[in-house]
Amino acid sequence: MAMGVVVVIGFAIATYQIWSNDNALRDRGRQASATVIKVHSGKAGRTVVQFSTAEGRQLTALIGQGDGAPGWQPRVGDEVPIVYDPQKPTADVRDARAPENHHTAYFSLAVTIFGAIAVPIAAVALIRANRRDREG
């Protein structure tokens, strides 16, 4: 039960952070040109880019989950237009060619809601089963 609560709280925090980052990119995002410096392989592979802020700071960031341009297969050395948050420039960035979306935030929210409903139901079922075992 306690582990379920911890997992639900973890997903709730992650959902808030993802949603906040998406909104920050939409509301105050700045565009820059970035160079792909690393591509992580696998289904959930992430792309690491290096870019310069408007103030000239050279930074490294990840393109967020689901924030890459549709059909784009990144390779080291590729130039990609990105949108970054000037208040948190090292947070996840978005490929400027990608449509704005909240897919990852919606998925995380769905898992949070499912867990918030399922954990109490499972806890009640376990308590009842334990009570029946002691009585019978």
PDB file of C-alpha atoms in Angstrom:
ATOM      1  CA  MET A   1       0.000   0.000   0.000  1.00  0.00           C
ATOM      2  CA  ALA A   2       2.729   2.469   1.007  1.00  0.00           C
ATOM      3  CA  MET A   3       4.670   1.714  -2.159  1.00  0.00           C
ATOM      4  CA  GLY A   4       1.549   2.388  -4.244  1.00  0.00           C
ATOM      5  CA  VAL A   5       1.106   5.774  -2.586  1.00  0.00           C
ATOM      6  CA  VAL A   6       4.752   6.636  -3.237  1.00  0.00           C
ATOM      7  CA  VAL A   7       4.402   5.657  -6.914  1.00  0.00           C
ATOM      8  CA  VAL A   8       1.206   7.724  -7.309  1.00  0.00           C
ATOM      9  CA  ILE A   9       2.877  10.748  -5.686  1.00  0.00           C
ATOM     10  CA  GLY A  10       5.922  10.277  -7.944  1.00  0.00           C
ATOM     11  CA  PHE A  11       3.752  10.238 -11.064  1.00  0.00           C
ATOM     12  CA  ALA A  12       1.814  13.281  -9.827  1.00  0.00           C
ATOM     13  CA  ILE A  13       5.062  15.226  -9.378  1.00  0.00           C
ATOM     14  CA  ALA A  14       6.354  14.098 -12.787  1.00  0.00           C
ATOM     15  CA  THR A  15       3.070  15.116 -14.428  1.00  0.00           C
ATOM     16  CA  TYR A  16       3.278  18.581 -12.886  1.00  0.00           C
ATOM     17  CA  GLN A  17       6.895  19.038 -13.977  1.00  0.00           C
ATOM     18  CA  ILE A  18       6.248  17.886 -17.549  1.00  0.00           C
ATOM     19  CA  TRP A  19       3.138  20.083 -17.846  1.00  0.00           C
ATOM     20  CA  SER A  20       4.986  23.095 -16.397  1.00  0.00           C
ATOM     21  CA  ASN A  21       7.922  22.639 -18.781  1.00  0.00           C
ATOM     22  CA  ASP A  22       5.591  22.322 -21.791  1.00  0.00           C
ATOM     23  CA  ASN A  23       3.766  25.505 -20.790  1.00  0.00           C
ATOM     24  CA  ALA A  24       7.025  27.385 -20.141  1.00  0.00           C
ATOM     25  CA  LEU A  25       8.239  26.522 -23.641  1.00  0.00           C
ATOM     26  CA  ARG A  26       4.939  27.738 -25.097  1.00  0.00           C
ATOM     27  CA  ASP A  27       4.701  30.945 -23.026  1.00  0.00           C
ATOM     28  CA  ARG A  28       8.273  32.220 -22.876  1.00  0.00           C
ATOM     29  CA  GLY A  29      10.244  29.898 -25.141  1.00  0.00           C
ATOM     30  CA  ARG A  30      13.037  31.279 -27.285  1.00  0.00           C
ATOM     31  CA  GLN A  31      14.233  29.733 -30.496  1.00  0.00           C
ATOM     32  CA  ALA A  32      17.869  28.778 -31.123  1.00  0.00           C
ATOM     33  CA  SER A  33      19.857  26.566 -33.430  1.00  0.00           C
ATOM     34  CA  ALA A  34      21.273  23.453 -31.774  1.00  0.00           C
ATOM     35  CA  THR A  35      23.712  20.745 -32.776  1.00  0.00           C
ATOM     36  CA  VAL A  36      22.983  17.095 -32.006  1.00  0.00           C
ATOM     37  CA  ILE A  37      25.858  15.790 -29.888  1.00  0.00           C
ATOM     38  CA  LYS A  38      24.454  12.422 -28.790  1.00  0.00           C
ATOM     39  CA  VAL A  39      21.591  10.144 -29.751  1.00  0.00           C
ATOM     40  CA  HIS A  40      20.490   7.544 -27.224  1.00  0.00           C
ATOM     41  CA  SER A  41      19.216   4.427 -28.950  1.00  0.00           C
ATOM     42  CA  GLY A  42      16.174   2.394 -28.048  1.00  0.00           C
ATOM     43  CA  LYS A  43      12.467   3.029 -28.074  1.00  0.00           C
ATOM     44  CA  ALA A  44      12.669   5.822 -25.493  1.00  0.00           C
ATOM     45  CA  GLY A  45      15.901   7.199 -26.935  1.00  0.00           C
ATOM     46  CA  ARG A  46      16.529  10.840 -26.262  1.00  0.00           C
ATOM     47  CA  THR A  47      18.532  13.329 -28.282  1.00  0.00           C
ATOM     48  CA  VAL A  48      21.173  15.482 -26.583  1.00  0.00           C
ATOM     49  CA  VAL A  49      21.776  18.875 -28.176  1.00  0.00           C
ATOM     50  CA  GLN A  50      24.176  21.749 -27.616  1.00  0.00           C
ATOM     51  CA  PHE A  51      23.125  25.343 -28.225  1.00  0.00           C
ATOM     52  CA  SER A  52      23.896  28.960 -27.373  1.00  0.00           C
ATOM     53  CA  THR A  53      21.388  31.110 -25.509  1.00  0.00           C
ATOM     54  CA  ALA A  54      20.590  34.686 -26.528  1.00  0.00           C
ATOM     55  CA  GLU A  55      23.149  35.780 -23.896  1.00  0.00           C
ATOM     56  CA  GLY A  56      25.836  33.587 -25.492  1.00  0.00           C
ATOM     57  CA  ARG A  57      25.944  30.812 -22.874  1.00  0.00           C
ATOM     58  CA  GLN A  58      26.846  27.437 -24.405  1.00  0.00           C
ATOM     59  CA  LEU A  59      24.519  24.775 -22.939  1.00  0.00           C
ATOM     60  CA  THR A  60      23.546  21.143 -23.331  1.00  0.00           C
ATOM     61  CA  ALA A  61      19.964  19.866 -23.027  1.00  0.00           C
ATOM     62  CA  LEU A  62      17.708  16.962 -23.979  1.00  0.00           C
ATOM     63  CA  ILE A  63      14.921  17.166 -26.520  1.00  0.00           C
ATOM     64  CA  GLY A  64      11.874  16.201 -24.460  1.00  0.00           C
ATOM     65  CA  GLN A  65       9.965  12.945 -24.862  1.00  0.00           C
ATOM     66  CA  GLY A  66       7.663  13.326 -27.859  1.00  0.00           C
ATOM     67  CA  ASP A  67       9.116  16.757 -28.662  1.00  0.00           C
ATOM     68  CA  GLY A  68      11.062  15.761 -31.772  1.00  0.00           C
ATOM     69  CA  ALA A  69       9.907  16.575 -35.294  1.00  0.00           C
ATOM     70  CA  PRO A  70       7.707  13.861 -36.821  1.00  0.00           C
ATOM     71  CA  GLY A  71       9.744  11.382 -38.850  1.00  0.00           C
ATOM     72  CA  TRP A  72      13.074  12.975 -37.932  1.00  0.00           C
ATOM     73  CA  GLN A  73      15.888  10.492 -37.354  1.00  0.00           C
ATOM     74  CA  PRO A  74      18.556  12.497 -35.503  1.00  0.00           C
ATOM     75  CA  ARG A  75      22.236  11.947 -36.185  1.00  0.00           C
ATOM     76  CA  VAL A  76      25.247  13.402 -34.418  1.00  0.00           C
ATOM     77  CA  GLY A  77      26.199  16.672 -36.087  1.00  0.00           C
ATOM     78  CA  ASP A  78      22.686  17.508 -37.341  1.00  0.00           C
ATOM     79  CA  GLU A  79      21.533  21.099 -36.879  1.00  0.00           C
ATOM     80  CA  VAL A  80      18.051  21.395 -35.399  1.00  0.00           C
ATOM     81  CA  PRO A  81      15.961  24.443 -34.491  1.00  0.00           C
ATOM     82  CA  ILE A  82      14.898  24.223 -30.853  1.00  0.00           C
ATOM     83  CA  VAL A  83      12.763  26.143 -28.380  1.00  0.00           C
ATOM     84  CA  TYR A  84      14.218  26.549 -24.882  1.00  0.00           C
ATOM     85  CA  ASP A  85      13.031  28.217 -21.674  1.00  0.00           C
ATOM     86  CA  PRO A  86      15.328  31.198 -20.921  1.00  0.00           C
ATOM     87  CA  GLN A  87      14.536  30.862 -17.196  1.00  0.00           C
ATOM     88  CA  LYS A  88      15.580  27.175 -17.193  1.00  0.00           C
ATOM     89  CA  PRO A  89      17.705  26.757 -20.336  1.00  0.00           C
ATOM     90  CA  THR A  90      19.048  23.327 -19.321  1.00  0.00           C
ATOM     91  CA  ALA A  91      15.555  21.837 -18.885  1.00  0.00           C
ATOM     92  CA  ASP A  92      14.125  19.727 -21.718  1.00  0.00           C
ATOM     93  CA  VAL A  93      13.868  21.616 -25.004  1.00  0.00           C
ATOM     94  CA  ARG A  94      11.478  21.113 -27.924  1.00  0.00           C
ATOM     95  CA  ASP A  95      12.293  20.746 -31.598  1.00  0.00           C
ATOM     96  CA  ALA A  96      10.816  23.932 -33.085  1.00  0.00           C
ATOM     97  CA  ARG A  97       9.508  21.916 -36.049  1.00  0.00           C
ATOM     98  CA  ALA A  98       7.445  19.649 -33.772  1.00  0.00           C
ATOM     99  CA  PRO A  99       3.835  20.546 -33.051  1.00  0.00           C
ATOM    100  CA  GLU A 100       3.145  21.523 -29.458  1.00  0.00           C
ATOM    101  CA  ASN A 101       1.687  18.596 -27.574  1.00  0.00           C
ATOM    102  CA  HIS A 102       1.155  17.345 -24.066  1.00  0.00           C
ATOM    103  CA  HIS A 103       1.195  13.614 -24.929  1.00  0.00           C
ATOM    104  CA  THR A 104       3.696  12.671 -22.228  1.00  0.00           C
ATOM    105  CA  ALA A 105       1.918  14.839 -19.653  1.00  0.00           C
ATOM    106  CA  TYR A 106      -1.452  13.281 -20.552  1.00  0.00           C
ATOM    107  CA  PHE A 107      -0.026   9.767 -20.280  1.00  0.00           C
ATOM    108  CA  SER A 108       1.560  10.551 -16.916  1.00  0.00           C
ATOM    109  CA  LEU A 109      -1.711  12.104 -15.712  1.00  0.00           C
ATOM    110  CA  ALA A 110      -3.642   8.986 -16.772  1.00  0.00           C
ATOM    111  CA  VAL A 111      -1.242   6.756 -14.820  1.00  0.00           C
ATOM    112  CA  THR A 112      -1.573   9.059 -11.796  1.00  0.00           C
ATOM    113  CA  ILE A 113      -5.379   8.954 -11.891  1.00  0.00           C
ATOM    114  CA  PHE A 114      -5.419   5.183 -12.407  1.00  0.00           C
ATOM    115  CA  GLY A 115      -3.075   4.716  -9.444  1.00  0.00           C
ATOM    116  CA  ALA A 116      -5.034   7.125  -7.261  1.00  0.00           C
ATOM    117  CA  ILE A 117      -8.139   5.010  -7.870  1.00  0.00           C
ATOM    118  CA  ALA A 118      -6.537   1.545  -7.919  1.00  0.00           C
ATOM    119  CA  VAL A 119      -4.344   1.837  -4.798  1.00  0.00           C
ATOM    120  CA  PRO A 120      -7.218   2.516  -2.357  1.00  0.00           C
ATOM    121  CA  ILE A 121      -9.370  -0.190  -3.975  1.00  0.00           C
ATOM    122  CA  ALA A 122      -6.516  -2.698  -3.697  1.00  0.00           C
ATOM    123  CA  ALA A 123      -5.862  -1.654  -0.095  1.00  0.00           C
ATOM    124  CA  VAL A 124      -9.508  -2.190   0.875  1.00  0.00           C
ATOM    125  CA  ALA A 125      -9.533  -5.570  -0.869  1.00  0.00           C
ATOM    126  CA  LEU A 126      -6.380  -6.642   0.997  1.00  0.00           C
ATOM    127  CA  ILE A 127      -7.764  -5.495   4.333  1.00  0.00           C
ATOM    128  CA  ARG A 128     -11.008  -7.424   3.748  1.00  0.00           C
ATOM    129  CA  ALA A 129      -9.128 -10.547   2.634  1.00  0.00           C
ATOM    130  CA  ASN A 130      -6.875 -10.340   5.695  1.00  0.00           C
ATOM    131  CA  ARG A 131      -9.889  -9.905   7.956  1.00  0.00           C
ATOM    132  CA  ARG A 132     -11.631 -12.951   6.395  1.00  0.00           C
ATOM    133  CA  ASP A 133      -8.487 -15.058   6.884  1.00  0.00           C
ATOM    134  CA  ARG A 134      -8.307 -14.151  10.600  1.00  0.00           C
ATOM    135  CA  GLU A 135     -12.022 -14.824  11.144  1.00  0.00           C
ATOM    136  CA  GLY A 136     -12.195 -18.059   9.222  1.00  0.00           C
TER     137      GLY A 136
END
